[in-house]
PDB file of C-alpha atoms and ligand atoms in Angstrom:
ATOM      1  CA  MET A  15     -15.979  -8.903  10.256  1.00  0.00           C
ATOM      2  CA  ALA A  16     -12.273 -10.582  10.995  1.00  0.00           C
ATOM      3  CA  ARG A  17      -9.218  -7.926  11.175  1.00  0.00           C
ATOM      4  CA  VAL A  18      -7.234  -9.222   8.738  1.00  0.00           C
ATOM      5  CA  LEU A  19      -4.418  -6.700  10.039  1.00  0.00           C
ATOM      6  CA  GLU A  20      -3.832  -4.583  13.398  1.00  0.00           C
ATOM      7  CA  VAL A  21      -1.124  -1.678  14.440  1.00  0.00           C
ATOM      8  CA  GLN A  22      -1.413  -1.917  17.785  1.00  0.00           C
ATOM      9  CA  GLY A  23       0.872   1.325  19.709  1.00  0.00           C
ATOM     10  CA  VAL A  24       3.352   0.947  17.169  1.00  0.00           C
ATOM     11  CA  SER A  25       5.806   3.924  17.506  1.00  0.00           C
ATOM     12  CA  LYS A  26       8.975   4.943  15.685  1.00  0.00           C
ATOM     13  CA  ARG A  27      12.112   7.006  16.125  1.00  0.00           C
ATOM     14  CA  PHE A  28      14.411   8.746  13.514  1.00  0.00           C
ATOM     15  CA  LEU A  29      17.151  10.157  16.107  1.00  0.00           C
ATOM     16  CA  GLY A  30      15.286  13.305  17.856  1.00  0.00           C
ATOM     17  CA  LEU A  31      11.741  12.210  15.442  1.00  0.00           C
ATOM     18  CA  LYS A  32       8.766  11.009  16.196  1.00  0.00           C
ATOM     19  CA  ALA A  33       8.207   9.922  12.785  1.00  0.00           C
ATOM     20  CA  LEU A  34       5.023   7.562  14.369  1.00  0.00           C
ATOM     21  CA  GLN A  35       3.386   8.116  18.186  1.00  0.00           C
ATOM     22  CA  GLY A  36       0.748   4.780  19.779  1.00  0.00           C
ATOM     23  CA  VAL A  37      -0.402   4.173  16.194  1.00  0.00           C
ATOM     24  CA  THR A  38      -3.235   1.887  16.741  1.00  0.00           C
ATOM     25  CA  LEU A  39      -5.281   1.218  13.459  1.00  0.00           C
ATOM     26  CA  HIS A  40      -6.739  -2.008  11.756  1.00  0.00           C
ATOM     27  CA  LEU A  41      -8.444  -3.205   8.171  1.00  0.00           C
ATOM     28  CA  GLU A  42     -10.793  -5.566   7.761  1.00  0.00           C
ATOM     29  CA  GLU A  43     -10.768  -8.411   5.374  1.00  0.00           C
ATOM     30  CA  GLY A  44     -12.604  -7.066   2.139  1.00  0.00           C
ATOM     31  CA  GLU A  45     -11.621  -3.522   3.368  1.00  0.00           C
ATOM     32  CA  ILE A  46     -10.055  -0.865   0.787  1.00  0.00           C
ATOM     33  CA  LEU A  47      -9.181   1.781   4.268  1.00  0.00           C
ATOM     34  CA  ALA A  48      -6.697   4.973   3.226  1.00  0.00           C
ATOM     35  CA  VAL A  49      -4.269   6.452   5.503  1.00  0.00           C
ATOM     36  CA  ILE A  50      -3.837   9.857   3.772  1.00  0.00           C
ATOM     37  CA  GLY A  51      -1.831  13.310   6.634  1.00  0.00           C
ATOM     38  CA  PRO A  52       0.558  15.883   5.161  1.00  0.00           C
ATOM     39  CA  ASN A  53       3.701  15.406   3.936  1.00  0.00           C
ATOM     40  CA  GLY A  54       7.059  13.833   6.309  1.00  0.00           C
ATOM     41  CA  ALA A  55       2.634  12.869   8.465  1.00  0.00           C
ATOM     42  CA  GLY A  56       4.692   9.511   9.112  1.00  0.00           C
ATOM     43  CA  LYS A  57       2.843   7.164   6.865  1.00  0.00           C
ATOM     44  CA  SER A  58       5.436   5.309   4.575  1.00  0.00           C
ATOM     45  CA  THR A  59       6.783   4.724   7.848  1.00  0.00           C
ATOM     46  CA  LEU A  60       3.972   3.231   8.681  1.00  0.00           C
ATOM     47  CA  LEU A  61       3.902   1.429   5.590  1.00  0.00           C
ATOM     48  CA  ASN A  62       7.587   0.015   6.278  1.00  0.00           C
ATOM     49  CA  VAL A  63       6.956  -1.116  10.502  1.00  0.00           C
ATOM     50  CA  ILE A  64       3.520  -2.704   8.607  1.00  0.00           C
ATOM     51  CA  SER A  65       6.191  -4.365   6.611  1.00  0.00           C
ATOM     52  CA  GLY A  66       8.655  -5.095   8.505  1.00  0.00           C
ATOM     53  CA  LEU A  67      11.057  -3.360   6.647  1.00  0.00           C
ATOM     54  CA  LEU A  68      11.434  -1.265   9.784  1.00  0.00           C
ATOM     55  CA  ARG A  69      10.787  -2.315  14.035  1.00  0.00           C
ATOM     56  CA  PRO A  70       8.643  -0.298  15.438  1.00  0.00           C
ATOM     57  CA  ASP A  71      10.259   1.110  19.089  1.00  0.00           C
ATOM     58  CA  ALA A  72       7.472   0.042  20.367  1.00  0.00           C
ATOM     59  CA  GLY A  73       3.267  -2.167  19.858  1.00  0.00           C
ATOM     60  CA  ARG A  74       3.157  -4.282  17.330  1.00  0.00           C
ATOM     61  CA  VAL A  75       1.500  -5.208  14.304  1.00  0.00           C
ATOM     62  CA  LEU A  76      -0.811  -8.834  13.814  1.00  0.00           C
ATOM     63  CA  PHE A  77      -1.066  -9.766  10.410  1.00  0.00           C
ATOM     64  CA  LEU A  78      -3.980 -12.041  10.496  1.00  0.00           C
ATOM     65  CA  GLY A  79      -4.350 -12.910  13.933  1.00  0.00           C
ATOM     66  CA  ARG A  80      -0.569 -13.525  14.176  1.00  0.00           C
ATOM     67  CA  ASP A  81       2.394 -10.976  15.757  1.00  0.00           C
ATOM     68  CA  VAL A  82       4.661 -10.545  12.796  1.00  0.00           C
ATOM     69  CA  THR A  83       6.494  -7.564  14.497  1.00  0.00           C
ATOM     70  CA  PRO A  84       9.520  -9.987  14.809  1.00  0.00           C
ATOM     71  CA  LEU A  85       9.253 -11.579  11.225  1.00  0.00           C
ATOM     72  CA  PRO A  86      11.669  -9.631   8.577  1.00  0.00           C
ATOM     73  CA  PRO A  87       9.329  -8.538   5.330  1.00  0.00           C
ATOM     74  CA  GLU A  88       9.779 -11.494   3.179  1.00  0.00           C
ATOM     75  CA  ALA A  89       8.610 -13.225   5.721  1.00  0.00           C
ATOM     76  CA  ARG A  90       5.709 -11.220   5.745  1.00  0.00           C
ATOM     77  CA  THR A  91       5.495 -12.114   2.318  1.00  0.00           C
ATOM     78  CA  HIS A  92       5.323 -15.722   2.429  1.00  0.00           C
ATOM     79  CA  LEU A  93       2.010 -15.206   4.797  1.00  0.00           C
ATOM     80  CA  GLY A  94       0.226 -12.741   1.881  1.00  0.00           C
ATOM     81  CA  LEU A  95       0.834  -9.850   2.902  1.00  0.00           C
ATOM     82  CA  GLY A  96       2.473  -7.789  -0.594  1.00  0.00           C
ATOM     83  CA  ARG A  97       3.182  -4.295  -1.265  1.00  0.00           C
ATOM     84  CA  ALA A  98       4.404  -1.575  -3.662  1.00  0.00           C
ATOM     85  CA  PHE A  99       6.588   1.090  -3.562  1.00  0.00           C
ATOM     86  CA  GLN A 100       5.841   5.281  -3.915  1.00  0.00           C
ATOM     87  CA  ILE A 101       9.348   4.678  -6.256  1.00  0.00           C
ATOM     88  CA  PRO A 102       8.342   1.703  -8.192  1.00  0.00           C
ATOM     89  CA  THR A 103      11.789  -0.704  -8.347  1.00  0.00           C
ATOM     90  CA  PRO A 104      11.110  -3.160 -11.378  1.00  0.00           C
ATOM     91  CA  LEU A 105      14.509  -4.503 -12.570  1.00  0.00           C
ATOM     92  CA  PRO A 106      14.965  -3.118 -15.511  1.00  0.00           C
ATOM     93  CA  GLU A 107      16.690  -5.684 -17.311  1.00  0.00           C
ATOM     94  CA  LEU A 108      14.041  -8.301 -17.587  1.00  0.00           C
ATOM     95  CA  THR A 109      10.774  -8.230 -19.029  1.00  0.00           C
ATOM     96  CA  VAL A 110       6.795  -7.088 -17.989  1.00  0.00           C
ATOM     97  CA  ARG A 111       5.997 -10.873 -17.629  1.00  0.00           C
ATOM     98  CA  GLU A 112       9.565 -11.548 -16.037  1.00  0.00           C
ATOM     99  CA  ASN A 113       9.578  -9.266 -13.577  1.00  0.00           C
ATOM    100  CA  LEU A 114       6.190 -10.411 -12.866  1.00  0.00           C
ATOM    101  CA  LEU A 115       7.323 -14.323 -12.100  1.00  0.00           C
ATOM    102  CA  VAL A 116      10.364 -13.348  -9.904  1.00  0.00           C
ATOM    103  CA  GLY A 117       6.989 -11.896  -8.155  1.00  0.00           C
ATOM    104  CA  ALA A 118       5.127 -15.277  -8.157  1.00  0.00           C
ATOM    105  CA  LEU A 119       8.649 -16.786  -7.121  1.00  0.00           C
ATOM    106  CA  PHE A 120       9.639 -15.403  -4.528  1.00  0.00           C
ATOM    107  CA  GLY A 121       6.733 -14.374  -3.010  1.00  0.00           C
ATOM    108  CA  ARG A 122       5.670 -18.163  -1.144  1.00  0.00           C
ATOM    109  CA  PRO A 123       8.323 -20.507  -0.994  1.00  0.00           C
ATOM    110  CA  GLY A 124       7.157 -24.017  -2.944  1.00  0.00           C
ATOM    111  CA  ARG A 125       4.942 -21.773  -5.024  1.00  0.00           C
ATOM    112  CA  SER A 126       5.471 -24.361  -8.630  1.00  0.00           C
ATOM    113  CA  ARG A 127       6.942 -22.291 -11.694  1.00  0.00           C
ATOM    114  CA  LYS A 128       3.089 -23.606 -13.599  1.00  0.00           C
ATOM    115  CA  GLU A 129       1.412 -22.097 -11.575  1.00  0.00           C
ATOM    116  CA  ALA A 130       3.755 -18.969 -10.979  1.00  0.00           C
ATOM    117  CA  GLU A 131       2.941 -18.570 -14.185  1.00  0.00           C
ATOM    118  CA  ALA A 132      -0.185 -19.330 -14.205  1.00  0.00           C
ATOM    119  CA  MET A 133      -0.637 -15.639 -11.382  1.00  0.00           C
ATOM    120  CA  VAL A 134       1.562 -14.402 -14.269  1.00  0.00           C
ATOM    121  CA  GLU A 135      -1.408 -14.661 -16.788  1.00  0.00           C
ATOM    122  CA  ALA A 136      -4.419 -13.736 -14.215  1.00  0.00           C
ATOM    123  CA  VAL A 137      -2.412 -10.507 -13.312  1.00  0.00           C
ATOM    124  CA  LEU A 138      -1.152  -9.348 -16.343  1.00  0.00           C
ATOM    125  CA  GLU A 139      -4.959  -9.771 -17.083  1.00  0.00           C
ATOM    126  CA  LEU A 140      -6.157  -7.625 -14.080  1.00  0.00           C
ATOM    127  CA  THR A 141      -3.855  -4.865 -14.491  1.00  0.00           C
ATOM    128  CA  GLY A 142      -4.307  -4.194 -18.130  1.00  0.00           C
ATOM    129  CA  LEU A 143      -0.190  -4.890 -18.373  1.00  0.00           C
ATOM    130  CA  ALA A 144      -0.801  -8.685 -21.326  1.00  0.00           C
ATOM    131  CA  ALA A 145      -0.207  -5.789 -24.013  1.00  0.00           C
ATOM    132  CA  LYS A 146       3.325  -4.641 -22.570  1.00  0.00           C
ATOM    133  CA  ALA A 147       3.927  -8.612 -21.514  1.00  0.00           C
ATOM    134  CA  GLU A 148       7.114  -8.418 -22.994  1.00  0.00           C
ATOM    135  CA  ALA A 149       8.329  -5.037 -22.668  1.00  0.00           C
ATOM    136  CA  PRO A 150      11.548  -4.778 -20.539  1.00  0.00           C
ATOM    137  CA  ALA A 151      10.150  -3.172 -17.622  1.00  0.00           C
ATOM    138  CA  GLY A 152      12.866   0.165 -18.386  1.00  0.00           C
ATOM    139  CA  GLU A 153      10.797   0.889 -20.910  1.00  0.00           C
ATOM    140  CA  LEU A 154       8.048   1.536 -20.232  1.00  0.00           C
ATOM    141  CA  THR A 155       5.771   5.194 -19.215  1.00  0.00           C
ATOM    142  CA  LEU A 156       4.840   6.554 -15.904  1.00  0.00           C
ATOM    143  CA  LEU A 157       1.463   4.650 -15.823  1.00  0.00           C
ATOM    144  CA  GLU A 158       2.977   0.921 -17.333  1.00  0.00           C
ATOM    145  CA  ASP A 159       5.795   1.679 -14.392  1.00  0.00           C
ATOM    146  CA  LYS A 160       3.118   1.874 -11.370  1.00  0.00           C
ATOM    147  CA  ARG A 161       0.232  -0.392 -12.845  1.00  0.00           C
ATOM    148  CA  LEU A 162       3.344  -3.021 -12.469  1.00  0.00           C
ATOM    149  CA  GLU A 163       4.464  -2.351  -9.281  1.00  0.00           C
ATOM    150  CA  LEU A 164       0.885  -3.034  -8.086  1.00  0.00           C
ATOM    151  CA  ALA A 165       0.907  -6.161 -10.239  1.00  0.00           C
ATOM    152  CA  ARG A 166       4.743  -7.365  -8.669  1.00  0.00           C
ATOM    153  CA  ALA A 167       2.700  -6.766  -5.633  1.00  0.00           C
ATOM    154  CA  LEU A 168       0.009  -8.902  -6.522  1.00  0.00           C
ATOM    155  CA  ALA A 169       1.779 -11.355  -8.002  1.00  0.00           C
ATOM    156  CA  THR A 170       3.161 -11.964  -4.903  1.00  0.00           C
ATOM    157  CA  GLY A 171      -0.399 -13.419  -4.400  1.00  0.00           C
ATOM    158  CA  PRO A 172      -1.385 -11.685  -1.419  1.00  0.00           C
ATOM    159  CA  LYS A 173      -3.931 -11.696   0.752  1.00  0.00           C
ATOM    160  CA  VAL A 174      -3.599  -7.872   2.043  1.00  0.00           C
ATOM    161  CA  LEU A 175      -1.595  -5.455  -0.412  1.00  0.00           C
ATOM    162  CA  LEU A 176       0.043  -2.319   0.432  1.00  0.00           C
ATOM    163  CA  LEU A 177      -0.383   0.661  -1.632  1.00  0.00           C
ATOM    164  CA  ASP A 178       2.523   3.909  -1.417  1.00  0.00           C
ATOM    165  CA  GLU A 179       1.352   6.381  -3.487  1.00  0.00           C
ATOM    166  CA  VAL A 180       1.129   4.537  -6.378  1.00  0.00           C
ATOM    167  CA  MET A 181      -1.201   6.596  -7.924  1.00  0.00           C
ATOM    168  CA  ALA A 182       0.714   9.930  -7.737  1.00  0.00           C
ATOM    169  CA  GLY A 183       0.842  11.985 -10.438  1.00  0.00           C
ATOM    170  CA  LEU A 184      -0.737  11.032 -13.174  1.00  0.00           C
ATOM    171  CA  ARG A 185      -3.241  12.083 -15.369  1.00  0.00           C
ATOM    172  CA  PRO A 186      -7.362  12.283 -13.404  1.00  0.00           C
ATOM    173  CA  LYS A 187      -7.893   9.710 -16.339  1.00  0.00           C
ATOM    174  CA  GLU A 188      -5.300   7.206 -15.428  1.00  0.00           C
ATOM    175  CA  ALA A 189      -6.442   7.584 -11.648  1.00  0.00           C
ATOM    176  CA  GLN A 190      -9.896   6.708 -12.583  1.00  0.00           C
ATOM    177  CA  GLU A 191      -8.358   3.968 -14.576  1.00  0.00           C
ATOM    178  CA  ALA A 192      -6.184   2.270 -11.145  1.00  0.00           C
ATOM    179  CA  VAL A 193      -9.539   3.106  -9.038  1.00  0.00           C
ATOM    180  CA  ASP A 194     -11.713   0.891 -10.811  1.00  0.00           C
ATOM    181  CA  LEU A 195      -7.883  -1.659 -11.009  1.00  0.00           C
ATOM    182  CA  VAL A 196      -8.568  -1.442  -7.230  1.00  0.00           C
ATOM    183  CA  ARG A 197     -11.677  -1.758  -6.862  1.00  0.00           C
ATOM    184  CA  ARG A 198     -10.937  -4.968  -8.898  1.00  0.00           C
ATOM    185  CA  ILE A 199      -8.349  -6.282  -7.315  1.00  0.00           C
ATOM    186  CA  ARG A 200     -10.767  -6.406  -3.847  1.00  0.00           C
ATOM    187  CA  ASP A 201     -12.845  -8.166  -5.628  1.00  0.00           C
ATOM    188  CA  ALA A 202     -10.881 -10.467  -6.510  1.00  0.00           C
ATOM    189  CA  GLY A 203     -10.346 -11.206  -2.298  1.00  0.00           C
ATOM    190  CA  VAL A 204      -7.473  -8.672  -1.831  1.00  0.00           C
ATOM    191  CA  SER A 205      -7.974  -5.992   1.805  1.00  0.00           C
ATOM    192  CA  VAL A 206      -6.096  -3.414   0.453  1.00  0.00           C
ATOM    193  CA  LEU A 207      -4.198  -0.083   2.914  1.00  0.00           C
ATOM    194  CA  PHE A 208      -3.330   2.581   0.583  1.00  0.00           C
ATOM    195  CA  ILE A 209      -1.423   5.952   1.018  1.00  0.00           C
ATOM    196  CA  GLU A 210      -2.545   8.915  -1.345  1.00  0.00           C
ATOM    197  CA  HIS A 211      -2.607  12.204  -1.915  1.00  0.00           C
ATOM    198  CA  LEU A 212      -5.247  12.810  -4.150  1.00  0.00           C
ATOM    199  CA  MET A 213      -8.696  13.630  -2.455  1.00  0.00           C
ATOM    200  CA  PRO A 214     -10.153  12.313  -5.426  1.00  0.00           C
ATOM    201  CA  VAL A 215      -8.863   9.403  -5.260  1.00  0.00           C
ATOM    202  CA  VAL A 216      -9.131   8.883  -1.710  1.00  0.00           C
ATOM    203  CA  ARG A 217     -12.791   9.657  -1.767  1.00  0.00           C
ATOM    204  CA  ALA A 218     -13.979   7.589  -4.977  1.00  0.00           C
ATOM    205  CA  LEU A 219     -11.378   4.835  -3.101  1.00  0.00           C
ATOM    206  CA  ALA A 220     -11.991   4.051   0.533  1.00  0.00           C
ATOM    207  CA  ASP A 221     -14.150   2.768   2.119  1.00  0.00           C
ATOM    208  CA  ARG A 222     -12.771   4.887   6.006  1.00  0.00           C
ATOM    209  CA  VAL A 223     -10.428   6.709   5.875  1.00  0.00           C
ATOM    210  CA  VAL A 224      -6.709   7.668   9.030  1.00  0.00           C
ATOM    211  CA  VAL A 225      -6.001  10.442   9.695  1.00  0.00           C
ATOM    212  CA  LEU A 226      -1.665  10.712  10.186  1.00  0.00           C
ATOM    213  CA  ASP A 227      -0.471  14.708  11.668  1.00  0.00           C
ATOM    214  CA  TYR A 228       3.050  14.674  13.168  1.00  0.00           C
ATOM    215  CA  GLY A 229       2.972  10.415  13.483  1.00  0.00           C
ATOM    216  CA  GLU A 230      -0.762  10.800  14.842  1.00  0.00           C
ATOM    217  CA  VAL A 231      -3.981   9.497  14.236  1.00  0.00           C
ATOM    218  CA  ILE A 232      -5.641  12.399  14.259  1.00  0.00           C
ATOM    219  CA  ALA A 233      -8.943  11.215  12.417  1.00  0.00           C
ATOM    220  CA  GLU A 234     -10.864   7.821  11.865  1.00  0.00           C
ATOM    221  CA  GLY A 235     -14.033   7.376  10.253  1.00  0.00           C
ATOM    222  CA  PRO A 236     -15.628   7.750   6.841  1.00  0.00           C
ATOM    223  CA  TYR A 237     -13.936  10.560   4.130  1.00  0.00           C
ATOM    224  CA  GLU A 238     -17.009  12.384   4.483  1.00  0.00           C
ATOM    225  CA  GLN A 239     -16.724  12.844   7.882  1.00  0.00           C
ATOM    226  CA  VAL A 240     -13.106  13.311   8.311  1.00  0.00           C
ATOM    227  CA  ALA A 241     -12.686  16.026   5.994  1.00  0.00           C
ATOM    228  CA  ARG A 242     -14.781  17.898   7.681  1.00  0.00           C
ATOM    229  CA  GLU A 243     -13.291  17.049  11.043  1.00  0.00           C
ATOM    230  CA  GLU A 244     -11.690  20.389  11.947  1.00  0.00           C
ATOM    231  CA  ARG A 245      -8.139  19.353  12.825  1.00  0.00           C
ATOM    232  CA  VAL A 246      -7.596  17.481   9.849  1.00  0.00           C
ATOM    233  CA  ARG A 247      -8.765  21.242   8.155  1.00  0.00           C
ATOM    234  CA  GLU A 248      -5.848  22.170  10.745  1.00  0.00           C
ATOM    235  CA  ALA A 249      -3.136  19.598   9.762  1.00  0.00           C
ATOM    236  CA  TYR A 250      -3.533  20.219   6.262  1.00  0.00           C
ATOM    237  CA  LEU A 251      -3.949  23.956   5.568  1.00  0.00           C
ATOM    238  CA  GLY A 252      -1.382  24.248   8.451  1.00  0.00           C
ATOM    239  CA  ARG A 253       1.433  22.646   6.368  1.00  0.00           C
ATOM    240  CA  ARG A 254       0.552  24.675   3.601  1.00  0.00           C
ATOM    241  CA  ALA A 255       0.542  28.081   4.594  1.00  0.00           C
TER     242      ALA A 255
HETATM  243  N1  LIG B 304      14.778   6.539   7.507  1.00  0.00           N
HETATM  244  C1  LIG B 304      14.423   7.774   7.844  1.00  0.00           C
HETATM  245  N2  LIG B 304      16.245   8.321   8.674  1.00  0.00           N
HETATM  246  C2  LIG B 304      15.110   9.641   9.188  1.00  0.00           C
HETATM  247  N3  LIG B 304      14.516  10.829   9.153  1.00  0.00           N
HETATM  248  C3  LIG B 304      13.021   9.573   8.199  1.00  0.00           C
HETATM  249  C4  LIG B 304      13.177   8.488   8.150  1.00  0.00           C
HETATM  250  N4  LIG B 304      12.468   8.350   7.807  1.00  0.00           N
HETATM  251  C5  LIG B 304      10.973   9.227   7.799  1.00  0.00           C
HETATM  252  N5  LIG B 304      11.721   9.946   8.714  1.00  0.00           N
HETATM  253  C6  LIG B 304      11.276  10.947   8.944  1.00  0.00           C
HETATM  254  O1  LIG B 304      10.056  10.874   9.394  1.00  0.00           O
HETATM  255  C7  LIG B 304       8.875  12.525   8.965  1.00  0.00           C
HETATM  256  C8  LIG B 304       7.698  11.193   8.225  1.00  0.00           C
HETATM  257  O2  LIG B 304       8.079  10.557   7.343  1.00  0.00           O
HETATM  258  P1  LIG B 304       7.450  10.107   6.447  1.00  0.00           P
HETATM  259  O3  LIG B 304       8.321   9.567   4.976  1.00  0.00           O
HETATM  260  O4  LIG B 304       6.957   8.289   6.654  1.00  0.00           O
HETATM  261  O5  LIG B 304       5.761  10.899   6.119  1.00  0.00           O
HETATM  262  P2  LIG B 304       4.933  10.027   4.371  1.00  0.00           P
HETATM  263  O6  LIG B 304       4.076  10.852   5.439  1.00  0.00           O
HETATM  264  O7  LIG B 304       5.252   9.138   3.979  1.00  0.00           O
HETATM  265  O8  LIG B 304       5.412  12.191   3.868  1.00  0.00           O
HETATM  266  P3  LIG B 304       4.964  12.502   2.432  1.00  0.00           P
HETATM  267  O9  LIG B 304       3.665  12.241   2.242  1.00  0.00           O
HETATM  268  O10 LIG B 304       6.644  12.875   2.112  1.00  0.00           O
HETATM  269  O11 LIG B 304       5.518  10.286   1.121  1.00  0.00           O
HETATM  270  C9  LIG B 304       9.738  13.002   8.100  1.00  0.00           C
HETATM  271  O12 LIG B 304       9.982  14.548   9.158  1.00  0.00           O
HETATM  272  C10 LIG B 304      10.621  11.879   7.625  1.00  0.00           C
HETATM  273  O13 LIG B 304      11.252  13.103   7.265  1.00  0.00           O
HETATM  274 MG1  LIG B 305       5.650   8.655   2.079  1.00  0.00          MG
END
């Protein structure tokens, strides 16, 4: 299988704090990979390095075999790297459809208006937002807000989708719907790297799990395997105690 994304020896410091230390991981084509770890483990920082919002102090990021480490976020989006944020950031005055159209038009240069509109319709259907297409984004419920954040990333037409806690705050039934949605997205040909604190979601969704603690990868493998590892249990227990 092809590796669509590779993170090689990435380190990132914030003043004295080592947020990431020599992180190496990869994402296979068609895979759903979970990155988990206690609060402050470096998960969002890792996504920021992958999407280009942060430059690593060391290491590199390969996307579809190409070194994208020097590229800004927009250039990575144009290549097909999509991202949904932990805190949704839609344009509140615009409708749901308009928000998606912005993503579709700016997600790749040279995409025609007609092409973009067709993508928006497909994303509205896929994400279950069609009924809310004309609603201003600022008037959505939390669940719809989370969906829109995911939909905006999808509307850019990504080959790889990065999701940062898109299910936080959802009720179990809503989280299950979101799990089904991410599966449909993968089945549509998008590889997914997601960060999540909800373990039932990780178990249900992830083909493979990478565990971060204090900026380092401490475990990697199928959920059932990493959940049993002593180092993983200690990482979670240690912070909560
Ligand atoms: N811009 C920044 N400046 C300084 N320190 C930062 C910055 N961003 C993150 N940090 C610190 O880096 C560490 C890793 O943060 P990060 O947000 O990546 O963790 P996380 O695993 O996403 O946590 P959470 O589960 O709470 O979202 C934390 O100690 C955090 O306080
Ligand atoms: Mg985070």
